Structures are given as structure tokens and as C-alpha cells.
CSV table of C-alpha atoms in Angstrom, one decimal:
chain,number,residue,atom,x,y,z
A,15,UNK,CA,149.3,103.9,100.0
A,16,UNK,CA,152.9,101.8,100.5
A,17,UNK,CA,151.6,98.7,99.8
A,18,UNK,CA,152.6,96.9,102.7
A,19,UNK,CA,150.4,93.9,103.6
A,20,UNK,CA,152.0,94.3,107.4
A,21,UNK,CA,151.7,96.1,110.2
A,22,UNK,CA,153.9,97.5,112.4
A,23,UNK,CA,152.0,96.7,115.4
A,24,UNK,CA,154.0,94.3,117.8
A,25,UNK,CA,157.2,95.5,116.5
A,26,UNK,CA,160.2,97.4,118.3
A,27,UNK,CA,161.1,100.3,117.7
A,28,UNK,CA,163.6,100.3,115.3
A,29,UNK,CA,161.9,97.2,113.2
A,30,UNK,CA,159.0,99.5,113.0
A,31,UNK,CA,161.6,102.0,111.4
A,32,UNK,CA,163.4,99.8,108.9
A,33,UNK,CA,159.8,98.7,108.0
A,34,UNK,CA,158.6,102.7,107.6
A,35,UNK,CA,162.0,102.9,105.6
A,36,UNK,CA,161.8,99.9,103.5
A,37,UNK,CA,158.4,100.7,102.0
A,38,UNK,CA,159.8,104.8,101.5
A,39,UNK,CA,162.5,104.1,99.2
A,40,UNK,CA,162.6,107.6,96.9
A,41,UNK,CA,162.0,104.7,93.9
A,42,UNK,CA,158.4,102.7,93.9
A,43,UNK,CA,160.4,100.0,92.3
A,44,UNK,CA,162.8,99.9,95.5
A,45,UNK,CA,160.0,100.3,97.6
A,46,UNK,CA,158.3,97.2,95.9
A,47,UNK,CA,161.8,95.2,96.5
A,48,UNK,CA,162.8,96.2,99.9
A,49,UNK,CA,159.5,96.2,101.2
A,50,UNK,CA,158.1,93.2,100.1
A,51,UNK,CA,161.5,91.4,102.1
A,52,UNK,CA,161.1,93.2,105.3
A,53,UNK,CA,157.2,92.5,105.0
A,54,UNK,CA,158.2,88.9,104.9
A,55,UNK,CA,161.3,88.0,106.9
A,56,UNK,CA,162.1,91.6,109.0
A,57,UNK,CA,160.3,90.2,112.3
A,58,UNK,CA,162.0,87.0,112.3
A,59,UNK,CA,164.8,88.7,111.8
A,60,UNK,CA,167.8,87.8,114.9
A,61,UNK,CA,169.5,91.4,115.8
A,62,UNK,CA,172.6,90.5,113.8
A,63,UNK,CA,170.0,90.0,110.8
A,64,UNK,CA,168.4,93.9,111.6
A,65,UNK,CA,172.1,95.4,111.6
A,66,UNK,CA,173.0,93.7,108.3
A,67,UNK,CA,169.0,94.7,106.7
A,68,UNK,CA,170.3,98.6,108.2
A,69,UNK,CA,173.2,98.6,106.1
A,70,UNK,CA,171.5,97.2,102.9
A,71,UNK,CA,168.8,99.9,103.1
A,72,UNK,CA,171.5,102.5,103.1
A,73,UNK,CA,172.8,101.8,99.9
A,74,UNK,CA,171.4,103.9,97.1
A,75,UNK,CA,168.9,102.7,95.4
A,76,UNK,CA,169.8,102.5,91.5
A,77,UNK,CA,173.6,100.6,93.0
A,78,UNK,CA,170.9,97.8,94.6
A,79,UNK,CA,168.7,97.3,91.6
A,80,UNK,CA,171.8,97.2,88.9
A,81,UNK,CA,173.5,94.4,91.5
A,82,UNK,CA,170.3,92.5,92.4
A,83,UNK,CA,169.7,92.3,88.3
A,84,UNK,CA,173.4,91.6,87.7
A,85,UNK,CA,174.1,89.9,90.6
A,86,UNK,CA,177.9,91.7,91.0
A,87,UNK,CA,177.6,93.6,94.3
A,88,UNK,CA,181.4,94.9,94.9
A,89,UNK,CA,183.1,93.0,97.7
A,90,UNK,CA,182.2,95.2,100.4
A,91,UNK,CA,178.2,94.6,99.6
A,92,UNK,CA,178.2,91.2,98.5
A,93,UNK,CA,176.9,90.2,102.1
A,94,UNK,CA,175.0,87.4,103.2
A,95,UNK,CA,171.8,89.9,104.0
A,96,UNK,CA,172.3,91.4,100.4
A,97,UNK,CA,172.0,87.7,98.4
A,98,UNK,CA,169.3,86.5,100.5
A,99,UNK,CA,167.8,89.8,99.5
A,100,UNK,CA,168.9,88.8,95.8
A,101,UNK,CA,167.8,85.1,96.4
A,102,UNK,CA,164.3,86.2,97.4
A,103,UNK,CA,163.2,88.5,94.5
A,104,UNK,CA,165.0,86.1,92.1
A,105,UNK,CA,162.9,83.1,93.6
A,106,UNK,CA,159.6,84.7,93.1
A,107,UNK,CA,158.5,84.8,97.1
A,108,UNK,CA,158.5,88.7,96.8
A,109,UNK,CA,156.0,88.9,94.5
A,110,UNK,CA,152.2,89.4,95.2
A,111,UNK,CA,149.6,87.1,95.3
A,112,UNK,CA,147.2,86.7,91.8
């Protein structure tokens, strides 16, 4: 079980990936983050949005958690894609539903 309360069904191709990838971190905590926010936002996403969410899931995941906690992502990661990320853990819309 991921725990992903979407389907893929209706989505392209490569949002069904991301999606697929987002949930299968290596890290259940990562998975919980990442896939929570493609759950949420990734079919709304524009196509600049998708390449930007690409690039995020690439990073490894202990570099993510430290700068999501920290919030100091290194210049080259300190994207818009990566603080909305940030923005919506920290604001409480990735978490589940009591």
C-alpha cells in the first residue's frame, strides 16, 4: 500500500510517472512528503511546473528532508517548486484527514 488517496487514471503519461515516483521514494517519510504534494497539486500542474516537480524528485532524499526542516536549500535548489514544496508541508495541507 503507498497511501496515495489518487489515481492515476486521466493522467499523461509522464504525470502518471512522477506520481508512481513520488509515492516510491526509498524513504516512507519521503514518500509521505512527496507524495502527499503530487497527490494534491501534480494535475494542475502547467508543464513548466512538471519539469521543475522532475528536478525536485531527483534530489536525494535525506538533502530534501534536512532543507525542508531547515529551510536552507543551496542556491541551485532553492527553487520556486522546492518552497512551495516547503510551504505546503510547513502549512499543514499535506497532512491527512483525522
Amino acid at each position: 500500500m503507498t497511501g496515495t488517496t489518487r489515481s492515476s487514471a486521466g493522467l499523461d503519461p509522464r504525470r502518471r510517472r512522477l506520481l508512481f515516483r513520488a509515492w516510491h521514494r526509498g524513504t516512507r517519510e519521503m514518500d509521505l512528503l512527496m507524495g502527499r504534494f503530487a497527490d494534491a497539486l501534480l494535475p494542475e500542474m502547467s508543464e513548466e511546473e512538471v519539469d521543475a516537480f522532475e528536478l525536485l524528485i531527483e534530489i536525494e532524499d535525506p538533502d530534501i528532508l534536512y532543507w525542508v526542516n531547515s529551510g536552507n536549500a543551496p542556491a541551485p535548489f532553492d527553487t520556486p517548486m522546492f518552497q512551495r514544496f516547503r510551504r505546503f508541508h510547513l502549512s499543514g495541507e499535506g497532512l491527512p484527514e483525522i
